Amino acid sequence: MRTLVYGLGESGAAATRALAERGEKVVVADDRDDERLRSILKDLGVQGHLRAGPEVLDCADRVVASPGVRPEHPVLRAAEERGLPIISEVALGLELIGSGVRVAAVTGTNGKTTVVDMLRRMLEVSSVPHVVAGNSWRDLTGCAAEARGAGLLVLEVSSFQLHYLESPGFEVAALLNVRPDHLNWHESFEEYVDDKLRIFDGQRAGDLALVSSRDPVGRSALEGLEAETIIVGERDTAVREDRLLLRGSRLADV
C-alpha cells in the first residue's frame, strides 16, 4: 500500500511520521514551496514533492488529505476521478489504533474544545487512563500507541476531519450545535451539516449519541439511529454539593 500524504501542515507531518515508523511506503506532497516546507521534508526523511499537482498521484494507492486542503483541490478531485481512497489524518489514526479502544468523539460549531477539556478534567480527577486528541489537541496519528495503552480516547473532531471519515462507529458521539461556518471550505451549509452528522455514522445498538435540546440539526438527526440517544439541555443538568448531575444522577465531582 503506497500512501500519499497531501498537505505539509502539522497533521500531515504527523501522519507521515506514523506511517514511516511502521515501515509503510509513504510519499508526502504540497502545492506550496518555501524554506519551511523544505526543512519539514528534510526532517521527515521521506520522498517529497513540492508544488505538486495531480501527477503526484501516480505513486499512490490512497491519499491522506490534510484538513487545510479543500475537497475541490485539483489533486483531491483527480484522486476521486481515479477512484483512489481519500481519508483524513483522524481516519488514519483510528486505523493505526485498531479495535479495543473506546472512543468518545465530540464535534460542533462552537464549544467542542471546552467540552473535551471538561471531559479531560473529569477523567483525570477520576484517575481514569485516557488520551485526548484531535483538532485543538494532539494529532491522533502521533499518539495512537498511547491511546491503545490507555484504552480510552477522547476525540475532538472538526467538520474538515469528518469529511473524509467513513462510518467511524464511535462508542460515544456528541454533536453540540451546528451553525453556518467554514463555508469557504465546504461548498454549502448543507454539505457542512452532512459532514457534522458523520460523527454518528456506524454507531450501533449499545453506543451513545448525544445532542443539545437547543440544536434543531442535532435533534432531527437522531431519528433512525441505532445508538441510544440522549437530548441534553440545561433542565437536565444541575450542580449540587460540588457534584455535577445529569438527569438527577451523579455525573462527576466539580
PDB file of C-alpha atoms in Angstrom:
ATOM      1  CA  MET A   1       0.000   0.000   0.000  1.00  0.00           C
ATOM      2  CA  ARG A   2       1.527   3.303  -1.103  1.00  0.00           C
ATOM      3  CA  THR A   3       0.134   6.297   0.783  1.00  0.00           C
ATOM      4  CA  LEU A   4       0.343   9.889  -0.403  1.00  0.00           C
ATOM      5  CA  VAL A   5       0.022  12.449   2.383  1.00  0.00           C
ATOM      6  CA  TYR A   6      -1.112  15.667   0.742  1.00  0.00           C
ATOM      7  CA  GLY A   7      -0.567  18.827   2.768  1.00  0.00           C
ATOM      8  CA  LEU A   8       2.505  19.500   4.894  1.00  0.00           C
ATOM      9  CA  GLY A   9       0.817  21.025   7.913  1.00  0.00           C
ATOM     10  CA  GLU A  10       1.128  19.616  11.423  1.00  0.00           C
ATOM     11  CA  SER A  11      -1.352  16.801  10.838  1.00  0.00           C
ATOM     12  CA  GLY A  12       0.250  15.899   7.514  1.00  0.00           C
ATOM     13  CA  ALA A  13       3.668  15.687   9.126  1.00  0.00           C
ATOM     14  CA  ALA A  14       2.284  13.582  11.996  1.00  0.00           C
ATOM     15  CA  ALA A  15       0.602  11.183   9.573  1.00  0.00           C
ATOM     16  CA  THR A  16       3.802  10.864   7.575  1.00  0.00           C
ATOM     17  CA  ARG A  17       5.881  10.069  10.667  1.00  0.00           C
ATOM     18  CA  ALA A  18       3.391   7.470  11.850  1.00  0.00           C
ATOM     19  CA  LEU A  19       3.372   5.676   8.505  1.00  0.00           C
ATOM     20  CA  ALA A  20       7.155   5.834   8.140  1.00  0.00           C
ATOM     21  CA  GLU A  21       7.655   4.432  11.653  1.00  0.00           C
ATOM     22  CA  ARG A  22       5.517   1.450  10.671  1.00  0.00           C
ATOM     23  CA  GLY A  23       7.733   0.851   7.660  1.00  0.00           C
ATOM     24  CA  GLU A  24       4.974   1.667   5.188  1.00  0.00           C
ATOM     25  CA  LYS A  25       5.599   3.269   1.823  1.00  0.00           C
ATOM     26  CA  VAL A  26       4.719   6.937   2.167  1.00  0.00           C
ATOM     27  CA  VAL A  27       5.171   9.971  -0.056  1.00  0.00           C
ATOM     28  CA  VAL A  28       4.367  13.498   1.061  1.00  0.00           C
ATOM     29  CA  ALA A  29       3.423  16.421  -1.173  1.00  0.00           C
ATOM     30  CA  ASP A  30       2.226  20.014  -1.049  1.00  0.00           C
ATOM     31  CA  ASP A  31       1.243  22.585  -3.648  1.00  0.00           C
ATOM     32  CA  ARG A  32       3.457  25.178  -1.948  1.00  0.00           C
ATOM     33  CA  ASP A  33       7.236  25.549  -1.865  1.00  0.00           C
ATOM     34  CA  ASP A  34       9.240  27.504   0.691  1.00  0.00           C
ATOM     35  CA  GLU A  35      12.164  27.054   3.061  1.00  0.00           C
ATOM     36  CA  ARG A  36       9.964  25.960   5.959  1.00  0.00           C
ATOM     37  CA  LEU A  37       8.407  23.158   3.919  1.00  0.00           C
ATOM     38  CA  ARG A  38      11.805  22.075   2.639  1.00  0.00           C
ATOM     39  CA  SER A  39      13.021  21.899   6.235  1.00  0.00           C
ATOM     40  CA  ILE A  40       9.994  19.778   7.215  1.00  0.00           C
ATOM     41  CA  LEU A  41      10.650  17.432   4.305  1.00  0.00           C
ATOM     42  CA  LYS A  42      14.270  17.063   5.333  1.00  0.00           C
ATOM     43  CA  ASP A  43      13.288  16.247   8.924  1.00  0.00           C
ATOM     44  CA  LEU A  44      10.717  13.677   7.795  1.00  0.00           C
ATOM     45  CA  GLY A  45      13.279  11.863   5.679  1.00  0.00           C
ATOM     46  CA  VAL A  46      10.780  10.569   3.130  1.00  0.00           C
ATOM     47  CA  GLN A  47      10.193  11.136  -0.542  1.00  0.00           C
ATOM     48  CA  GLY A  48       8.536  14.501  -1.038  1.00  0.00           C
ATOM     49  CA  HIS A  49       7.204  16.750  -3.776  1.00  0.00           C
ATOM     50  CA  LEU A  50       6.598  20.491  -3.537  1.00  0.00           C
ATOM     51  CA  ARG A  51       4.462  22.487  -5.966  1.00  0.00           C
ATOM     52  CA  ALA A  52       2.897  19.113  -6.657  1.00  0.00           C
ATOM     53  CA  GLY A  53      -0.095  18.679  -8.928  1.00  0.00           C
ATOM     54  CA  PRO A  54      -2.242  15.668  -9.840  1.00  0.00           C
ATOM     55  CA  GLU A  55       0.738  13.890 -11.389  1.00  0.00           C
ATOM     56  CA  VAL A  56       1.942  13.061  -7.861  1.00  0.00           C
ATOM     57  CA  LEU A  57      -0.930  10.563  -7.653  1.00  0.00           C
ATOM     58  CA  ASP A  58       0.980   8.227  -9.958  1.00  0.00           C
ATOM     59  CA  CYS A  59       2.887   6.982  -6.905  1.00  0.00           C
ATOM     60  CA  ALA A  60      -0.141   6.453  -4.650  1.00  0.00           C
ATOM     61  CA  ASP A  61      -2.730   3.807  -3.837  1.00  0.00           C
ATOM     62  CA  ARG A  62      -4.548   6.083  -1.393  1.00  0.00           C
ATOM     63  CA  VAL A  63      -4.415   9.686  -0.140  1.00  0.00           C
ATOM     64  CA  VAL A  64      -4.340  11.134   3.359  1.00  0.00           C
ATOM     65  CA  ALA A  65      -5.697  14.673   2.991  1.00  0.00           C
ATOM     66  CA  SER A  66      -4.641  17.327   5.476  1.00  0.00           C
ATOM     67  CA  PRO A  67      -7.571  19.353   6.878  1.00  0.00           C
ATOM     68  CA  GLY A  68      -6.278  22.536   5.263  1.00  0.00           C
ATOM     69  CA  VAL A  69      -6.707  21.079   1.773  1.00  0.00           C
ATOM     70  CA  ARG A  70     -10.198  21.739   0.446  1.00  0.00           C
ATOM     71  CA  PRO A  71     -12.130  18.890  -1.224  1.00  0.00           C
ATOM     72  CA  GLU A  72     -12.233  20.702  -4.568  1.00  0.00           C
ATOM     73  CA  HIS A  73      -8.424  20.937  -4.703  1.00  0.00           C
ATOM     74  CA  PRO A  74      -7.229  19.654  -8.110  1.00  0.00           C
ATOM     75  CA  VAL A  75      -5.213  16.833  -6.533  1.00  0.00           C
ATOM     76  CA  LEU A  76      -8.142  15.567  -4.463  1.00  0.00           C
ATOM     77  CA  ARG A  77     -10.525  15.904  -7.393  1.00  0.00           C
ATOM     78  CA  ALA A  78      -8.105  13.923  -9.539  1.00  0.00           C
ATOM     79  CA  ALA A  79      -7.803  11.284  -6.806  1.00  0.00           C
ATOM     80  CA  GLU A  80     -11.585  10.895  -6.775  1.00  0.00           C
ATOM     81  CA  GLU A  81     -11.641  10.569 -10.562  1.00  0.00           C
ATOM     82  CA  ARG A  82      -9.022   7.821 -10.337  1.00  0.00           C
ATOM     83  CA  GLY A  83     -11.023   6.028  -7.671  1.00  0.00           C
ATOM     84  CA  LEU A  84      -8.293   6.394  -5.048  1.00  0.00           C
ATOM     85  CA  PRO A  85      -9.464   6.238  -1.418  1.00  0.00           C
ATOM     86  CA  ILE A  86      -9.139   9.579   0.384  1.00  0.00           C
ATOM     87  CA  ILE A  87      -9.015   9.596   4.183  1.00  0.00           C
ATOM     88  CA  SER A  88      -8.319  12.167   6.881  1.00  0.00           C
ATOM     89  CA  GLU A  89      -5.483  12.146   9.393  1.00  0.00           C
ATOM     90  CA  VAL A  90      -8.026  11.210  12.063  1.00  0.00           C
ATOM     91  CA  ALA A  91      -9.213   8.257   9.974  1.00  0.00           C
ATOM     92  CA  LEU A  92      -5.609   7.104   9.650  1.00  0.00           C
ATOM     93  CA  GLY A  93      -5.131   7.473  13.395  1.00  0.00           C
ATOM     94  CA  LEU A  94      -8.176   5.315  14.104  1.00  0.00           C
ATOM     95  CA  GLU A  95      -6.830   2.750  11.641  1.00  0.00           C
ATOM     96  CA  LEU A  96      -3.495   2.687  13.477  1.00  0.00           C
ATOM     97  CA  ILE A  97      -5.224   2.308  16.848  1.00  0.00           C
ATOM     98  CA  GLY A  98      -7.337  -0.619  15.707  1.00  0.00           C
ATOM     99  CA  SER A  99     -10.068  -2.224  17.785  1.00  0.00           C
ATOM    100  CA  GLY A 100     -10.314  -2.496  21.540  1.00  0.00           C
ATOM    101  CA  VAL A 101     -10.175   1.225  22.356  1.00  0.00           C
ATOM    102  CA  ARG A 102     -13.325   3.041  23.444  1.00  0.00           C
ATOM    103  CA  VAL A 103     -13.776   6.379  21.691  1.00  0.00           C
ATOM    104  CA  ALA A 104     -15.836   9.354  22.832  1.00  0.00           C
ATOM    105  CA  ALA A 105     -15.975  11.886  19.994  1.00  0.00           C
ATOM    106  CA  VAL A 106     -17.173  15.484  20.187  1.00  0.00           C
ATOM    107  CA  THR A 107     -17.969  17.924  17.391  1.00  0.00           C
ATOM    108  CA  GLY A 108     -19.920  21.152  16.998  1.00  0.00           C
ATOM    109  CA  THR A 109     -19.555  24.602  15.535  1.00  0.00           C
ATOM    110  CA  ASN A 110     -18.878  26.086  18.969  1.00  0.00           C
ATOM    111  CA  GLY A 111     -17.767  24.693  22.315  1.00  0.00           C
ATOM    112  CA  LYS A 112     -16.185  21.394  21.324  1.00  0.00           C
ATOM    113  CA  THR A 113     -12.744  22.227  22.723  1.00  0.00           C
ATOM    114  CA  THR A 114     -14.296  23.365  26.007  1.00  0.00           C
ATOM    115  CA  VAL A 115     -16.396  20.207  26.323  1.00  0.00           C
ATOM    116  CA  VAL A 116     -13.422  17.971  25.561  1.00  0.00           C
ATOM    117  CA  ASP A 117     -11.385  19.826  28.173  1.00  0.00           C
ATOM    118  CA  MET A 118     -14.166  19.244  30.712  1.00  0.00           C
ATOM    119  CA  LEU A 119     -14.151  15.541  29.890  1.00  0.00           C
ATOM    120  CA  ARG A 120     -10.375  15.506  30.278  1.00  0.00           C
ATOM    121  CA  ARG A 121     -10.608  17.087  33.722  1.00  0.00           C
ATOM    122  CA  MET A 122     -13.322  14.657  34.843  1.00  0.00           C
ATOM    123  CA  LEU A 123     -11.289  11.661  33.740  1.00  0.00           C
ATOM    124  CA  GLU A 124      -8.143  12.995  35.397  1.00  0.00           C
ATOM    125  CA  VAL A 125      -9.943  13.609  38.698  1.00  0.00           C
ATOM    126  CA  SER A 126     -11.422  10.112  38.487  1.00  0.00           C
ATOM    127  CA  SER A 127      -7.981   8.606  37.705  1.00  0.00           C
ATOM    128  CA  VAL A 128      -9.269   7.013  34.501  1.00  0.00           C
ATOM    129  CA  PRO A 129      -6.484   6.308  31.956  1.00  0.00           C
ATOM    130  CA  HIS A 130      -7.242   8.141  28.718  1.00  0.00           C
ATOM    131  CA  VAL A 131      -5.809  10.073  25.798  1.00  0.00           C
ATOM    132  CA  VAL A 132      -7.150  13.327  24.367  1.00  0.00           C
ATOM    133  CA  ALA A 133      -6.504  14.051  20.692  1.00  0.00           C
ATOM    134  CA  GLY A 134      -7.828  15.672  17.541  1.00  0.00           C
ATOM    135  CA  ASN A 135      -8.476  19.189  16.241  1.00  0.00           C
ATOM    136  CA  SER A 136      -7.222  21.558  19.015  1.00  0.00           C
ATOM    137  CA  TRP A 137      -5.273  18.777  20.742  1.00  0.00           C
ATOM    138  CA  ARG A 138      -2.569  16.369  19.642  1.00  0.00           C
ATOM    139  CA  ASP A 139      -2.664  14.806  16.199  1.00  0.00           C
ATOM    140  CA  LEU A 140      -4.193  11.366  16.609  1.00  0.00           C
ATOM    141  CA  THR A 141      -1.582   9.618  14.473  1.00  0.00           C
ATOM    142  CA  GLY A 142       1.073  10.881  16.862  1.00  0.00           C
ATOM    143  CA  CYS A 143      -0.456   9.216  19.920  1.00  0.00           C
ATOM    144  CA  ALA A 144      -2.071   6.063  18.519  1.00  0.00           C
ATOM    145  CA  ALA A 145       0.127   3.728  20.569  1.00  0.00           C
ATOM    146  CA  GLU A 146      -0.586   5.708  23.733  1.00  0.00           C
ATOM    147  CA  ALA A 147      -4.329   5.501  23.044  1.00  0.00           C
ATOM    148  CA  ARG A 148      -4.087   1.727  22.653  1.00  0.00           C
ATOM    149  CA  GLY A 149      -2.399   1.522  26.018  1.00  0.00           C
ATOM    150  CA  ALA A 150      -4.941   3.752  27.752  1.00  0.00           C
ATOM    151  CA  GLY A 151      -7.951   2.007  26.252  1.00  0.00           C
ATOM    152  CA  LEU A 152      -9.994   5.221  26.158  1.00  0.00           C
ATOM    153  CA  LEU A 153      -9.760   8.043  23.625  1.00  0.00           C
ATOM    154  CA  VAL A 154     -11.496  11.412  23.867  1.00  0.00           C
ATOM    155  CA  LEU A 155     -11.502  12.846  20.364  1.00  0.00           C
ATOM    156  CA  GLU A 156     -12.333  16.356  19.211  1.00  0.00           C
ATOM    157  CA  VAL A 157     -13.261  16.318  15.525  1.00  0.00           C
ATOM    158  CA  SER A 158     -13.891  19.204  13.156  1.00  0.00           C
ATOM    159  CA  SER A 159     -16.018  19.154  10.026  1.00  0.00           C
ATOM    160  CA  PHE A 160     -12.787  19.059   7.990  1.00  0.00           C
ATOM    161  CA  GLN A 161     -11.695  15.876   9.747  1.00  0.00           C
ATOM    162  CA  LEU A 162     -15.149  14.314   9.467  1.00  0.00           C
ATOM    163  CA  HIS A 163     -15.417  14.986   5.719  1.00  0.00           C
ATOM    164  CA  TYR A 164     -13.175  12.028   4.856  1.00  0.00           C
ATOM    165  CA  LEU A 165     -14.151   9.811   7.794  1.00  0.00           C
ATOM    166  CA  GLU A 166     -16.338   6.868   6.811  1.00  0.00           C
ATOM    167  CA  SER A 167     -18.531   5.110   9.404  1.00  0.00           C
ATOM    168  CA  PRO A 168     -16.235   5.554  12.423  1.00  0.00           C
ATOM    169  CA  GLY A 169     -18.658   3.791  14.788  1.00  0.00           C
ATOM    170  CA  PHE A 170     -17.792   5.828  17.881  1.00  0.00           C
ATOM    171  CA  GLU A 171     -18.986   4.352  21.162  1.00  0.00           C
ATOM    172  CA  VAL A 172     -19.993   7.859  22.230  1.00  0.00           C
ATOM    173  CA  ALA A 173     -20.680  10.674  19.755  1.00  0.00           C
ATOM    174  CA  ALA A 174     -21.729  14.177  20.792  1.00  0.00           C
ATOM    175  CA  LEU A 175     -22.933  16.898  18.421  1.00  0.00           C
ATOM    176  CA  LEU A 176     -23.104  20.156  20.378  1.00  0.00           C
ATOM    177  CA  ASN A 177     -24.527  22.541  17.784  1.00  0.00           C
ATOM    178  CA  VAL A 178     -24.437  23.380  14.089  1.00  0.00           C
ATOM    179  CA  ARG A 179     -24.313  26.961  12.811  1.00  0.00           C
ATOM    180  CA  PRO A 180     -23.200  28.314   9.405  1.00  0.00           C
ATOM    181  CA  ASP A 181     -19.390  28.250   9.468  1.00  0.00           C
ATOM    182  CA  HIS A 182     -16.389  27.328   7.326  1.00  0.00           C
ATOM    183  CA  LEU A 183     -18.418  27.905   4.168  1.00  0.00           C
ATOM    184  CA  ASN A 184     -15.193  28.916   2.409  1.00  0.00           C
ATOM    185  CA  TRP A 185     -14.133  25.241   2.811  1.00  0.00           C
ATOM    186  CA  HIS A 186     -17.455  23.473   2.419  1.00  0.00           C
ATOM    187  CA  GLU A 187     -19.386  24.000  -0.790  1.00  0.00           C
ATOM    188  CA  SER A 188     -22.613  24.771   1.076  1.00  0.00           C
ATOM    189  CA  PHE A 189     -24.205  24.809   4.513  1.00  0.00           C
ATOM    190  CA  GLU A 190     -25.927  21.544   3.602  1.00  0.00           C
ATOM    191  CA  GLU A 191     -22.548  19.886   2.996  1.00  0.00           C
ATOM    192  CA  TYR A 192     -21.277  21.305   6.284  1.00  0.00           C
ATOM    193  CA  VAL A 193     -24.268  19.767   8.082  1.00  0.00           C
ATOM    194  CA  ASP A 194     -23.745  16.426   6.340  1.00  0.00           C
ATOM    195  CA  ASP A 195     -20.114  16.361   7.450  1.00  0.00           C
ATOM    196  CA  LYS A 196     -21.005  17.178  11.053  1.00  0.00           C
ATOM    197  CA  LEU A 197     -23.575  14.367  11.106  1.00  0.00           C
ATOM    198  CA  ARG A 198     -20.915  11.858  10.048  1.00  0.00           C
ATOM    199  CA  ILE A 199     -19.990  11.658  13.723  1.00  0.00           C
ATOM    200  CA  PHE A 200     -22.978   9.308  14.166  1.00  0.00           C
ATOM    201  CA  ASP A 201     -22.168   7.077  11.173  1.00  0.00           C
ATOM    202  CA  GLY A 202     -21.503   3.457  12.034  1.00  0.00           C
ATOM    203  CA  GLN A 203     -22.935   3.623  15.544  1.00  0.00           C
ATOM    204  CA  ARG A 204     -24.745   0.514  16.723  1.00  0.00           C
ATOM    205  CA  ALA A 205     -27.090  -0.537  19.490  1.00  0.00           C
ATOM    206  CA  GLY A 206     -25.276  -0.016  22.786  1.00  0.00           C
ATOM    207  CA  ASP A 207     -23.468   3.098  21.564  1.00  0.00           C
ATOM    208  CA  LEU A 208     -24.487   6.568  22.717  1.00  0.00           C
ATOM    209  CA  ALA A 209     -25.474   9.613  20.625  1.00  0.00           C
ATOM    210  CA  LEU A 210     -25.856  12.977  22.363  1.00  0.00           C
ATOM    211  CA  VAL A 211     -27.245  16.253  21.029  1.00  0.00           C
ATOM    212  CA  SER A 212     -28.357  19.542  22.526  1.00  0.00           C
ATOM    213  CA  SER A 213     -32.017  20.336  23.110  1.00  0.00           C
ATOM    214  CA  ARG A 214     -31.306  23.759  21.614  1.00  0.00           C
ATOM    215  CA  ASP A 215     -29.927  22.479  18.325  1.00  0.00           C
ATOM    216  CA  PRO A 216     -32.515  21.586  15.659  1.00  0.00           C
ATOM    217  CA  VAL A 217     -29.929  19.940  13.392  1.00  0.00           C
ATOM    218  CA  GLY A 218     -28.837  17.524  16.091  1.00  0.00           C
ATOM    219  CA  ARG A 219     -32.357  16.721  17.240  1.00  0.00           C
ATOM    220  CA  SER A 220     -33.522  15.980  13.698  1.00  0.00           C
ATOM    221  CA  ALA A 221     -30.553  13.644  13.167  1.00  0.00           C
ATOM    222  CA  LEU A 222     -31.475  11.271  15.977  1.00  0.00           C
ATOM    223  CA  GLU A 223     -34.380   9.648  14.173  1.00  0.00           C
ATOM    224  CA  GLY A 224     -33.326   6.316  12.732  1.00  0.00           C
ATOM    225  CA  LEU A 225     -30.075   5.987  14.698  1.00  0.00           C
ATOM    226  CA  GLU A 226     -29.389   2.569  16.205  1.00  0.00           C
ATOM    227  CA  ALA A 227     -27.473   4.073  19.129  1.00  0.00           C
ATOM    228  CA  GLU A 228     -29.111   5.053  22.385  1.00  0.00           C
ATOM    229  CA  THR A 229     -29.953   8.746  22.046  1.00  0.00           C
ATOM    230  CA  ILE A 230     -29.860  11.462  24.681  1.00  0.00           C
ATOM    231  CA  ILE A 231     -31.021  15.049  24.221  1.00  0.00           C
ATOM    232  CA  VAL A 232     -29.206  17.180  26.788  1.00  0.00           C
ATOM    233  CA  GLY A 233     -30.395  20.632  27.873  1.00  0.00           C
ATOM    234  CA  GLU A 234     -29.982  22.998  30.777  1.00  0.00           C
ATOM    235  CA  ARG A 235     -33.014  21.480  32.535  1.00  0.00           C
ATOM    236  CA  ASP A 236     -31.277  18.079  32.531  1.00  0.00           C
ATOM    237  CA  THR A 237     -28.208  19.235  34.450  1.00  0.00           C
ATOM    238  CA  ALA A 238     -27.536  20.712  37.874  1.00  0.00           C
ATOM    239  CA  VAL A 239     -24.689  21.287  40.329  1.00  0.00           C
ATOM    240  CA  ARG A 240     -25.360  20.261  43.924  1.00  0.00           C
ATOM    241  CA  GLU A 241     -22.829  19.924  46.741  1.00  0.00           C
ATOM    242  CA  ASP A 242     -19.885  20.013  44.312  1.00  0.00           C
ATOM    243  CA  ARG A 243     -21.410  17.312  42.121  1.00  0.00           C
ATOM    244  CA  LEU A 244     -22.474  17.628  38.503  1.00  0.00           C
ATOM    245  CA  LEU A 245     -25.781  15.842  37.978  1.00  0.00           C
ATOM    246  CA  LEU A 246     -27.287  14.637  34.711  1.00  0.00           C
ATOM    247  CA  ARG A 247     -30.994  13.864  34.961  1.00  0.00           C
ATOM    248  CA  GLY A 248     -30.661  13.579  38.714  1.00  0.00           C
ATOM    249  CA  SER A 249     -27.754  11.124  38.664  1.00  0.00           C
ATOM    250  CA  ARG A 250     -24.193  11.961  39.629  1.00  0.00           C
ATOM    251  CA  LEU A 251     -22.016  12.514  36.567  1.00  0.00           C
ATOM    252  CA  ALA A 252     -18.834  13.912  38.136  1.00  0.00           C
ATOM    253  CA  ASP A 253     -17.401  15.860  41.064  1.00  0.00           C
ATOM    254  CA  VAL A 254     -16.700  19.520  40.299  1.00  0.00           C
TER     255      VAL A 254
END
